[in-house]
């Protein structure tokens, strides 16, 4: 692919003179840097931007074959951000021995480890930081036309083709082409593949150059989803998505244009209106589900994992609005001050994990005040008696401290306590637990070892023991309790209606069992069914539970706050999540999903070239107990490129407003557990009807682009099809 063509597609030209664009040109020339993992592990690497403008080649500077084999690819599309200076743990270890201006960190999406680099000069570091940021912005701002123009060939030639081209001569023999087909999950017969190869080999030399490879795998072949459909708003769609100027002028849509439309956000299964804040944000905090993290400071499990500030950054960037504080305190607070409101403007709750002496607590309070400044909420918004918690809108850009607070009648207490009463996270959480086996602590004894300075910072999230459901409406709205997963589940099973009422006025935080040493997660859906707001999960542990969490908070602009259904927000609510006989919130609904096909599913066993994925699709419903269900398609053998099922699955829902729909693609295995390929989870209320594409995600929640599912969705309530908001508006206008 020509550099000037790539530059144009990415929104810049080779003769442009801005700093970022000059940086991109320098990146193409390559640079020797030092990859840093610690003060003891530093290796020389050569980095170079490939001609596609989207891929950085990183390889050892050593000339041995073994060293060259260790090269890897950095995809610009996978870059979350680029940080200048010694901002990571690894670079901070060497900050006193090298100029900070020579260093930068590339942070990736998902759980992939960041790349810490030391450049030979400040100028070189500046060029690479500027260039990477320019490329990332260009990719983010590419139109659908540019993406469709660029993506298919870039995918094949610049990543897969380079891996298939074993002798790295820029051309591909027939054997290398067969290797390419296996890499992109296509299983062709020998005769068909040879005939196709000969037809594309215009030079007749038995090898395909990049032009012939593009002909072998043309964009329409890669992007074709093999479906026809009638188009509403045809003129608008043609003007928006058609690539061919002549076709635009004559007002018809080619296959490429239709494919681009089908893959666009306009045709996504997730309602694009829900990608922005669209819910009422003026209700009390207790009326929202709040994205919450447990053991935020851990990178993996509790036993072997290192503590780091990086998980705070990742959680906050995902819209998390309640994090646990631990680690060297000042460093964490500085990180939070910088990233607290990058992804969401709504209030952030700091749950203190308090291991400190009273004197140290006073220092903590000082750090909170000085570092967070005006963002830290230190007094109520109003002098009036508190009848209900303030709203997310009222608390925009404010940071709230969750913790113990001195009670007025105990007066000003002594600072001479030797240590805080909480020796571990579990001790702190269990204080608010409802477990009958947990010994109750004397409130005066607890508060006697609590710093007044720290106590003053607790305003709307005062931790108190849970004492039962008696006189719930008389309890102060700013009092909240923490529950272990087992205690919360017991309350939901035994007293579901009362727990929902309790959670309409007061906040509840649920935390994982202390026995989960591997940082596994519980099912958050069960807790949301009971109206619990802060359902804290180990964000560092990917899996079904985090998929559900990501799906729950996908709506409302990913701001970390999701409004609970109205039937859960009244102190006199009659909703019971365990009720199977109908009642408030029960709206019998039929969901019918036709799994039509998939496109470009990745290989799972990359070590075995001949391995082709055998995909099958699961559709799961996660909601109240009576709604939980799952069903699957048949498997398709040896086709991850464009498998077709045309399989219809139906589900009955009683409480659709709480339900999540999860699509999972697996690689079927006859002899062992199926391998995970990709998934996508979204709220039922954000599901769009009709023909839709589902853009799959990896296990860590990052994009699996370009892998997609093509489905048809139909929803009916009591036999009446549900209309979308736009359809209802259009219908109302027509009647007017």
XYZ file of C-alpha atoms in Angstrom:
736
model
C 0.000 0.000 0.000
C 1.343 3.391 -0.969
C 2.309 5.780 1.795
C 0.467 8.687 0.227
C -2.715 6.627 -0.023
C -2.456 5.598 3.599
C -1.726 9.153 4.688
C -4.755 10.433 2.864
C -6.987 7.781 4.417
C -5.738 8.638 7.877
C -6.428 12.304 7.352
C -2.923 13.706 6.698
C -0.520 14.040 3.810
C 3.210 13.456 3.622
C 3.870 17.121 2.851
C 1.999 18.338 5.954
C 4.185 20.198 8.430
C 2.445 19.855 11.816
C 4.435 18.332 14.679
C 2.293 15.214 14.902
C 2.461 14.577 11.172
C 6.228 15.093 11.102
C 6.400 12.654 14.003
C 4.562 10.060 11.914
C 7.120 10.459 9.129
C 9.964 9.998 11.630
C 8.282 6.867 12.975
C 8.410 5.316 9.512
C 12.199 5.687 9.514
C 12.444 3.652 12.725
C 14.325 4.144 15.979
C 16.358 2.057 18.434
C 14.933 2.300 21.961
C 15.190 0.494 25.275
C 12.211 -1.523 26.476
C 11.981 -1.264 30.277
C 10.268 -3.692 32.634
C 12.202 -2.831 35.789
C 15.498 -1.345 36.893
C 17.070 -4.755 36.223
C 15.280 -5.712 32.979
C 16.059 -3.453 30.029
C 16.360 -4.673 26.424
C 17.218 -2.889 23.182
C 14.413 -2.832 20.605
C 13.958 -1.369 17.118
C 10.543 0.204 16.505
C 9.277 1.241 13.082
C 5.902 2.363 11.753
C 4.823 0.287 8.761
C 3.490 1.812 5.574
C -0.122 1.223 6.572
C 0.166 3.914 9.242
C -1.603 1.603 11.683
C 1.048 -0.923 12.691
C 4.328 -0.519 14.593
C 6.922 -3.273 14.151
C 8.905 -3.966 17.341
C 11.884 -6.322 17.193
C 15.174 -7.056 18.900
C 18.224 -5.194 17.626
C 20.209 -8.435 17.776
C 20.863 -10.158 14.463
C 20.352 -13.760 15.565
C 17.431 -15.724 14.148
C 16.116 -16.391 17.675
C 16.135 -12.671 18.481
C 14.384 -11.773 15.232
C 11.688 -14.323 15.999
C 10.747 -12.314 19.108
C 9.420 -9.364 17.120
C 5.829 -8.381 17.659
C 3.229 -5.985 16.306
C 1.736 -2.936 18.001
C -1.618 -2.042 16.450
C -2.499 1.653 16.737
C -6.153 0.635 17.088
C -5.252 -1.157 20.355
C -3.580 1.896 21.937
C -5.549 3.470 24.786
C -3.207 6.427 25.327
C 0.438 7.549 25.338
C 1.931 9.031 28.531
C 5.040 11.187 28.521
C 7.731 10.918 31.191
C 8.217 8.355 33.960
C 4.548 7.762 34.787
C 4.660 3.963 35.161
C 6.068 1.854 38.006
C 8.860 0.501 35.788
C 9.992 3.908 34.549
C 9.784 5.427 38.026
C 12.388 2.867 39.116
C 14.935 4.371 36.692
C 13.775 7.995 36.838
C 16.812 9.061 38.840
C 19.285 7.619 36.353
C 17.832 8.732 32.998
C 16.242 11.981 31.767
C 12.481 11.770 32.253
C 11.976 13.584 28.936
C 13.477 10.553 27.135
C 10.748 8.205 28.415
C 7.166 7.429 27.486
C 4.588 4.692 28.054
C 2.186 3.146 25.542
C -0.986 2.022 27.347
C -3.101 -0.593 25.579
C -6.801 -1.345 25.754
C -7.875 -4.383 27.769
C -5.468 -6.182 30.087
C -2.400 -6.143 27.849
C 0.621 -4.836 29.743
C 1.782 -1.320 28.975
C 4.966 -0.798 26.951
C 7.589 1.362 28.690
C 10.242 2.844 26.396
C 13.449 4.856 26.813
C 14.517 6.847 23.736
C 18.069 7.963 22.883
C 17.044 11.635 22.970
C 14.303 13.986 24.100
C 13.581 14.886 20.476
C 13.104 11.228 19.510
C 10.721 10.652 22.425
C 8.755 13.779 21.550
C 8.409 12.685 17.922
C 7.135 9.238 18.844
C 4.688 10.513 21.460
C 3.366 13.135 19.054
C 3.235 10.684 16.154
C 1.412 7.968 18.082
C -1.152 10.441 19.382
C -1.691 11.799 15.872
C -2.239 8.310 14.468
C -4.600 7.383 17.306
C -6.661 10.538 16.735
C -6.725 9.982 12.974
C -7.996 6.427 13.423
C -10.648 7.611 15.888
C -11.819 10.285 13.448
C -11.879 8.116 10.318
C -15.228 8.084 8.560
C -17.025 4.849 7.809
C -15.929 5.179 4.178
C -12.274 5.511 5.136
C -12.487 2.606 7.547
C -14.042 0.353 4.940
C -11.477 1.471 2.352
C -8.554 0.819 4.671
C -9.522 -1.991 6.970
C -9.782 -5.163 4.820
C -6.439 -4.808 3.063
C -4.645 -3.565 6.168
C -5.951 -6.532 8.135
C -4.728 -9.066 5.618
C -1.582 -7.577 4.134
C -0.003 -5.681 6.975
C -0.531 -8.161 9.784
C -1.503 -11.594 8.574
C 0.343 -11.508 5.251
C 3.581 -10.504 6.947
C 3.264 -13.478 9.260
C 2.419 -15.828 6.379
C 5.295 -14.498 4.241
C 7.884 -16.687 5.913
C 10.962 -15.510 3.978
C 9.866 -11.841 4.308
C 10.522 -10.985 0.630
C 7.255 -9.088 0.200
C 5.818 -11.754 -2.121
C 3.957 -14.951 -1.401
C 4.320 -18.405 -2.865
C 1.387 -20.783 -3.148
C 2.339 -22.471 0.145
C 2.485 -19.077 1.862
C -0.927 -18.188 0.422
C -2.350 -21.420 1.833
C -0.862 -20.429 5.184
C -2.585 -17.046 4.824
C -5.949 -18.712 4.211
C -5.556 -20.797 7.352
C -4.637 -17.697 9.355
C -7.853 -15.916 8.389
C -9.955 -19.032 9.043
C -10.710 -20.090 5.456
C -10.616 -23.760 4.463
C -10.567 -24.037 0.636
C -10.115 -27.140 -1.470
C -6.677 -27.630 -3.007
C -7.977 -27.347 -6.581
C -9.977 -24.164 -5.975
C -7.088 -22.487 -4.145
C -4.600 -23.327 -6.935
C -6.926 -22.041 -9.653
C -7.500 -18.809 -7.725
C -3.749 -18.411 -7.207
C -3.009 -18.846 -10.928
C -5.718 -16.360 -11.883
C -4.250 -13.691 -9.578
C -0.609 -14.374 -10.546
C -0.567 -11.906 -13.443
C 3.244 -11.766 -13.513
C 3.424 -15.530 -13.962
C 6.389 -15.901 -11.609
C 4.617 -18.194 -9.177
C 4.563 -15.518 -6.461
C 1.993 -12.845 -5.596
C 3.063 -9.278 -4.877
C 0.961 -6.926 -2.723
C -1.292 -5.861 -5.642
C -1.974 -9.486 -6.577
C -2.563 -10.391 -2.919
C -5.147 -7.617 -2.670
C -6.850 -9.065 -5.754
C -6.720 -12.519 -4.149
C -8.438 -11.129 -1.014
C -10.411 -8.093 -2.294
C -12.253 -5.819 0.145
C -15.686 -6.945 -1.054
C -14.695 -10.581 -0.468
C -13.517 -9.796 3.046
C -16.403 -7.567 3.962
C -19.310 -9.352 2.288
C -21.825 -10.592 4.859
C -23.860 -12.416 2.183
C -27.257 -10.928 3.002
C -29.698 -8.767 1.113
C -32.256 -6.495 2.797
C -34.636 -3.737 1.788
C -33.463 -0.247 2.798
C -35.567 2.455 4.393
C -34.429 6.031 4.033
C -32.606 4.889 0.905
C -31.501 8.285 -0.338
C -29.966 9.251 3.005
C -28.244 5.901 3.374
C -26.818 6.039 -0.150
C -25.421 9.527 0.423
C -23.933 8.461 3.753
C -22.501 5.046 2.994
C -22.107 4.565 -0.764
C -18.452 4.576 -1.830
C -18.924 4.950 -5.560
C -19.538 8.512 -6.758
C -21.339 7.350 -9.893
C -23.636 5.122 -7.815
C -24.308 8.040 -5.457
C -25.230 10.300 -8.357
C -27.590 7.689 -9.772
C -28.994 6.932 -6.315
C -28.347 3.246 -5.968
C -26.227 1.258 -3.565
C -23.479 -1.169 -4.493
C -22.505 -4.213 -2.470
C -19.642 -2.309 -0.828
C -21.946 0.523 0.175
C -24.534 -1.839 1.604
C -21.849 -3.737 3.541
C -20.576 -0.473 4.997
C -24.102 0.433 6.109
C -24.660 -2.976 7.698
C -21.417 -2.656 9.685
C -21.998 0.949 10.742
C -23.174 2.205 14.135
C -26.486 3.053 12.492
C -27.100 -0.665 12.156
C -25.519 -1.814 15.434
C -27.537 -4.020 17.784
C -26.867 -1.521 20.602
C -29.128 1.531 20.539
C -26.851 4.488 19.629
C -29.098 6.842 21.620
C -27.939 4.987 24.739
C -24.280 5.682 23.930
C -24.776 9.129 25.464
C -26.198 10.128 28.845
C -29.928 9.811 28.173
C -31.394 9.015 31.595
C -32.699 11.389 34.258
C -29.650 12.242 36.401
C -31.569 14.334 38.968
C -32.832 11.451 41.108
C -31.272 10.479 44.491
C -28.042 8.459 44.341
C -29.879 5.462 45.785
C -31.963 5.212 42.583
C -28.955 4.217 40.460
C -26.793 1.195 39.890
C -23.225 2.464 40.372
C -20.220 0.849 38.689
C -17.956 -0.286 41.554
C -14.545 -1.922 41.890
C -13.203 -4.224 44.616
C -9.489 -4.471 45.421
C -8.900 -1.824 42.787
C -5.176 -1.752 43.501
C -4.554 -5.380 42.408
C -3.414 -6.298 38.912
C -4.398 -9.982 39.234
C -5.218 -12.263 42.197
C -4.770 -11.516 45.912
C -1.901 -13.978 46.426
C 0.592 -13.373 43.610
C -0.570 -10.033 42.230
C 1.424 -6.844 42.519
C -0.237 -3.639 43.662
C -0.234 -0.787 41.201
C -1.852 2.527 40.328
C -2.484 1.313 36.765
C -5.675 -0.612 37.714
C -7.116 2.647 39.085
C -6.538 4.307 35.732
C -8.104 1.408 33.836
C -11.133 1.251 36.147
C -11.747 5.002 36.020
C -11.378 5.030 32.236
C -14.055 2.322 32.086
C -16.477 4.581 33.950
C -16.063 2.996 37.391
C -17.503 5.348 40.042
C -16.494 3.603 43.283
C -12.913 2.496 43.923
C -11.114 1.068 46.940
C -8.132 2.959 48.315
C -4.936 1.221 49.358
C -1.251 1.366 48.306
C 1.060 4.308 49.087
C -1.734 6.761 49.714
C -0.395 9.940 48.123
C 0.470 8.215 44.848
C -3.042 6.780 44.525
C -4.746 10.094 45.307
C -2.607 11.884 42.717
C -3.632 9.282 40.139
C -7.298 9.661 41.058
C -7.072 13.458 40.913
C -5.835 13.213 37.333
C -8.200 10.521 36.012
C -11.339 10.828 38.182
C -13.489 12.550 35.581
C -11.875 11.613 32.277
C -14.624 9.130 31.385
C -17.536 10.432 33.475
C -18.450 13.749 35.110
C -20.571 12.106 37.796
C -19.507 11.641 41.439
C -16.698 9.276 42.351
C -16.823 7.414 45.680
C -13.572 6.548 47.470
C -13.974 3.513 49.719
C -11.178 3.730 52.286
C -9.329 0.543 53.220
C -8.106 1.812 56.557
C -5.051 0.149 58.140
C -3.577 3.303 59.665
C -2.962 4.769 63.090
C -5.001 7.803 64.061
C -2.028 10.066 63.366
C -1.609 8.532 59.919
C -5.319 8.972 59.277
C -4.894 12.689 59.879
C -2.135 12.717 57.261
C -4.446 10.838 54.877
C -7.125 13.469 55.394
C -4.590 16.203 54.691
C -3.519 14.512 51.440
C -7.141 14.135 50.380
C -7.812 17.826 50.941
C -4.624 19.196 49.385
C -4.438 16.898 46.340
C -8.136 16.693 45.459
C -8.833 20.329 46.294
C -12.309 21.586 45.471
C -13.275 18.249 43.924
C -13.434 16.712 47.404
C -16.844 17.059 49.030
C -16.281 18.100 52.658
C -19.730 19.313 53.705
C -23.381 18.796 52.722
C -24.721 20.678 49.708
C -27.499 22.117 51.863
C -27.969 23.154 55.486
C -31.477 21.689 55.463
C -32.161 18.308 57.121
C -31.394 15.507 54.681
C -34.551 13.795 53.419
C -32.926 11.969 50.518
C -29.496 11.650 48.979
C -28.461 14.286 46.431
C -28.451 13.403 42.745
C -25.548 12.601 40.406
C -26.287 15.873 38.621
C -25.920 17.869 41.852
C -22.673 16.052 42.653
C -21.054 16.407 39.243
C -17.232 16.506 39.400
C -17.270 15.833 43.161
C -15.386 13.110 45.030
C -17.094 11.489 48.031
C -15.363 9.615 50.842
C -17.014 6.428 52.113
C -16.058 5.442 55.650
C -16.815 5.620 59.357
C -17.897 8.885 60.931
C -18.021 10.142 64.508
C -21.543 10.285 65.881
C -22.485 13.672 67.379
C -23.278 12.321 70.844
C -19.814 10.778 71.209
C -18.238 14.210 71.029
C -14.656 14.964 70.132
C -12.665 11.800 70.744
C -9.039 11.166 71.574
C -6.342 10.944 68.895
C -4.132 8.702 71.011
C -5.334 5.343 69.669
C -2.419 3.243 68.448
C -4.125 1.927 65.333
C -7.385 1.935 63.472
C -9.886 -0.720 64.472
C -9.820 -2.232 60.987
C -6.835 -4.472 60.365
C -7.911 -5.739 56.973
C -10.310 -5.079 54.156
C -12.544 -7.934 55.241
C -12.735 -6.546 58.772
C -13.794 -3.191 57.419
C -16.459 -4.681 55.186
C -17.750 -7.145 57.778
C -18.537 -4.309 60.158
C -21.492 -3.472 57.956
C -22.401 -7.071 57.203
C -25.666 -8.649 58.186
C -24.060 -11.995 59.016
C -25.273 -13.443 62.299
C -21.892 -15.105 62.776
C -20.007 -11.815 62.692
C -19.405 -10.362 66.176
C -20.758 -6.839 66.490
C -18.295 -4.123 67.420
C -18.994 -1.383 69.915
C -19.529 1.820 67.857
C -17.816 3.911 70.517
C -14.771 1.632 70.452
C -14.597 1.814 66.668
C -14.906 5.572 66.532
C -12.440 6.089 69.392
C -9.661 5.102 66.989
C -10.922 7.163 64.093
C -9.253 10.440 63.213
C -11.605 13.446 63.488
C -9.925 14.920 60.400
C -10.800 11.835 58.352
C -14.248 11.562 59.910
C -15.077 15.112 58.763
C -14.631 14.083 55.126
C -17.429 11.504 55.273
C -20.614 13.273 54.186
C -23.058 11.165 52.162
C -21.489 7.685 52.450
C -21.289 6.974 56.175
C -20.571 3.281 56.834
C -22.814 1.749 59.511
C -23.630 -1.835 60.546
C -26.802 -3.260 59.015
C -29.320 -3.777 61.837
C -32.321 -5.070 59.930
C -35.300 -3.711 58.022
C -37.178 -2.288 61.010
C -37.921 1.437 60.743
C -36.102 1.645 57.403
C -37.787 4.915 56.443
C -36.580 6.571 59.663
C -32.887 5.864 59.039
C -30.651 8.638 57.760
C -30.318 8.473 53.953
C -26.553 9.076 54.162
C -26.007 5.862 56.142
C -24.921 2.882 54.070
C -23.930 -0.710 54.773
C -21.577 -3.200 53.165
C -22.559 -6.839 52.686
C -20.587 -9.910 51.764
C -21.913 -11.667 48.680
C -23.382 -14.506 50.765
C -25.141 -12.158 53.195
C -26.604 -10.078 50.377
C -27.802 -13.162 48.530
C -29.503 -14.474 51.672
C -31.331 -11.167 52.142
C -32.490 -11.214 48.523
C -33.711 -14.813 48.787
C -35.408 -14.436 52.194
C -36.521 -10.773 52.211
C -36.315 -9.601 48.610
C -39.110 -7.041 48.791
C -37.781 -5.475 52.005
C -34.249 -5.288 50.600
C -35.529 -3.523 47.471
C -37.324 -0.994 49.692
C -34.210 -0.506 51.832
C -32.145 0.139 48.700
C -34.593 2.742 47.443
C -33.412 5.151 50.185
C -29.977 3.971 51.260
C -26.869 2.764 49.497
C -25.653 -0.817 49.760
C -22.216 -2.043 48.740
C -21.643 -5.729 47.997
C -18.144 -7.205 48.061
C -16.715 -10.630 47.102
C -16.073 -13.343 49.656
C -12.677 -13.238 51.328
C -12.202 -16.836 50.207
C -11.879 -15.724 46.580
C -8.075 -15.627 46.754
C -7.821 -15.841 42.963
C -9.902 -12.646 42.710
C -12.779 -14.459 41.025
C -16.152 -12.717 40.883
C -19.703 -13.507 41.985
C -22.766 -13.030 39.773
C -23.600 -9.292 39.906
C -27.035 -9.770 38.340
C -28.409 -11.357 41.511
C -27.404 -8.255 43.475
C -28.892 -5.841 40.948
C -32.136 -7.834 41.180
C -32.260 -6.773 44.847
C -31.679 -3.111 44.009
C -28.111 -3.024 45.383
C -26.276 -0.024 43.979
C -22.542 -0.639 44.518
C -21.987 -4.197 43.341
C -18.194 -4.289 43.638
C -16.278 -6.652 41.352
C -12.637 -7.468 40.719
C -12.153 -5.447 37.538
C -8.789 -7.144 37.005
C -10.434 -10.558 36.488
C -12.056 -11.080 33.070
C -14.935 -13.495 32.647
C -18.700 -13.758 32.442
C -19.275 -11.644 35.567
C -17.249 -8.716 34.234
C -18.970 -9.127 30.859
C -22.280 -8.604 32.655
C -20.911 -5.575 34.483
C -19.620 -4.065 31.268
C -22.975 -4.784 29.614
C -24.977 -3.226 32.455
C -23.005 0.023 32.299
C -22.738 0.127 28.508
C -25.862 2.300 28.511
C -26.254 5.916 29.626
C -23.036 7.010 27.948
C -20.926 4.571 30.014
C -20.965 7.199 32.750
C -21.030 4.588 35.543
C -24.568 5.433 36.698
C -27.631 3.545 35.425
C -31.105 4.465 36.630
C -32.910 1.574 38.295
C -36.399 0.663 37.007
C -39.135 2.784 38.571
C -40.665 -0.207 40.352
C -37.475 -0.471 42.465
C -37.274 3.177 43.538
C -40.131 3.544 46.020
C -39.861 2.915 49.804
C -43.206 1.133 49.443
C -42.200 -0.936 46.399
C -43.998 -4.250 45.981
C -41.384 -5.687 43.634
C -39.902 -8.987 44.756
C -37.107 -10.454 42.589
C -37.995 -13.944 43.851
C -41.669 -13.647 42.883
C -42.486 -16.036 40.039
C -46.206 -15.301 39.943
C -46.248 -11.838 38.445
C -46.507 -8.432 40.046
C -44.844 -5.020 39.681
C -42.200 -5.012 36.991
C -43.526 -8.170 35.374
C -44.241 -7.474 31.708
C -44.376 -10.796 29.816
C -42.156 -10.357 26.787
C -41.027 -12.636 23.981
C -37.545 -12.189 22.533
C -36.773 -13.953 19.254
C -33.228 -13.850 17.900
C -32.224 -15.303 14.561
C -28.476 -15.958 14.438
C -27.752 -15.586 10.726
C -23.985 -15.497 10.263
C -20.603 -14.325 11.540
C -17.729 -12.545 9.876
C -13.980 -12.889 10.383
C -13.817 -14.791 13.646
C -10.196 -15.098 14.803
C -8.217 -18.307 15.074
C -7.980 -19.660 18.606
C -5.106 -22.116 18.219
C -2.548 -19.836 16.580
C 0.263 -22.321 17.219
C -1.249 -24.837 14.803
C -1.474 -23.384 11.298
C -3.963 -25.995 10.071
C -6.405 -25.353 12.915
C -9.650 -23.724 11.742
C -12.313 -22.578 14.181
C -15.590 -24.572 14.440
C -17.882 -21.811 15.727
C -21.161 -22.031 17.558
C -23.143 -19.238 19.218
C -24.780 -19.108 22.636
C -27.445 -16.556 23.537
C -27.919 -16.042 27.280
C -30.525 -14.136 29.289
C -29.381 -12.850 32.694
C -32.109 -11.374 34.880
C -34.421 -12.452 37.688
C -34.397 -16.201 38.325
C -37.455 -16.978 36.211
C -35.896 -15.211 33.209
C -32.456 -16.832 33.306
C -31.999 -18.994 30.215
C -29.597 -19.836 27.420
C -29.654 -21.632 24.084
C -27.210 -22.298 21.265
C -26.873 -22.787 17.532
C -25.371 -25.825 15.866
C -21.642 -25.714 15.150
C -20.162 -24.916 11.735
C -17.063 -26.945 10.928
C -13.863 -25.338 9.612
C -15.152 -21.846 8.924
C -14.388 -18.810 11.023
C -14.380 -16.465 8.049
C -18.074 -16.395 7.133
C -19.991 -19.179 8.948
C -23.760 -19.222 8.485
C -26.255 -20.751 10.933
C -29.661 -19.223 10.167
C -30.837 -20.503 13.560
C -33.778 -19.001 15.488
C -33.775 -18.912 19.309
C -36.713 -17.745 21.469
C -36.889 -16.597 25.094
C -39.693 -15.616 27.481
C -38.956 -12.700 29.831
C -41.049 -11.622 32.811
C -38.950 -8.652 34.025
C -37.276 -7.326 30.850
C -36.129 -4.055 32.426
C -33.578 -5.925 34.564
C -32.454 -8.381 31.893
C -29.116 -8.503 30.097
C -28.630 -10.322 26.785
C -25.241 -11.960 26.223
C -24.007 -13.315 22.886
C -21.076 -15.747 23.143
C -19.109 -17.344 20.297
C -17.165 -20.519 21.074
C -14.854 -22.810 19.138
C -16.446 -26.244 19.474
C -14.148 -28.977 20.750
C -15.096 -32.676 20.713
C -12.588 -33.724 23.360
C -12.327 -30.773 25.751
C -14.061 -27.621 26.919
C -14.988 -25.260 24.119
C -12.631 -22.328 23.621
C -13.934 -18.796 24.066
C -13.819 -16.704 20.870
C -15.727 -13.514 21.690
C -18.826 -12.064 23.326
C -21.056 -9.026 23.557
C -23.443 -8.174 26.398
C -26.021 -5.402 26.514
C -29.188 -4.459 28.430
C -32.414 -5.803 26.962
C -33.716 -2.224 26.975
C -30.833 -1.190 24.679
C -31.443 -4.001 22.189
C -32.557 -2.854 18.732
C -34.940 -4.886 16.632
C -34.499 -5.843 12.982
C -31.352 -6.889 11.113
C -28.330 -5.909 13.196
C -24.598 -6.478 13.513
C -22.974 -7.354 16.836
C -19.365 -6.221 17.218
C -17.696 -8.847 19.392
C -15.372 -8.215 22.325
C -12.389 -10.147 23.651
C -12.308 -11.833 27.050
C -10.766 -8.694 28.570
C -13.561 -6.492 27.211
C -11.548 -4.867 24.428
C -12.642 -4.898 20.790
C -12.313 -8.076 18.718
C -12.664 -6.026 15.538
C -13.427 -6.924 12.822
C -15.264 -10.004 14.172
C -19.052 -9.597 14.062
C -22.304 -11.534 14.306
C -25.210 -10.786 11.979
C -28.613 -11.305 13.600
C -32.293 -10.482 13.352
C -34.048 -9.397 16.566
C -37.782 -9.406 17.233
C -39.480 -8.349 20.479
C -43.157 -8.669 21.405
C -45.025 -7.920 24.632
C -48.290 -9.784 25.119
C -48.264 -10.456 21.393
C -47.835 -6.784 20.420
C -44.530 -5.948 18.660
C -42.527 -3.276 20.470
C -41.794 -0.135 18.479
C -38.549 1.764 18.833
C -38.545 5.359 20.109
C -37.870 6.669 16.596
C -40.740 4.576 15.209
C -43.132 5.922 17.865
C -42.049 9.511 17.153
C -42.462 8.988 13.417
C -45.889 7.462 13.993
C -46.945 10.385 16.211
C -45.797 12.912 13.600
C -47.728 11.045 10.922
C -50.942 11.216 12.936
C -50.383 14.902 13.625
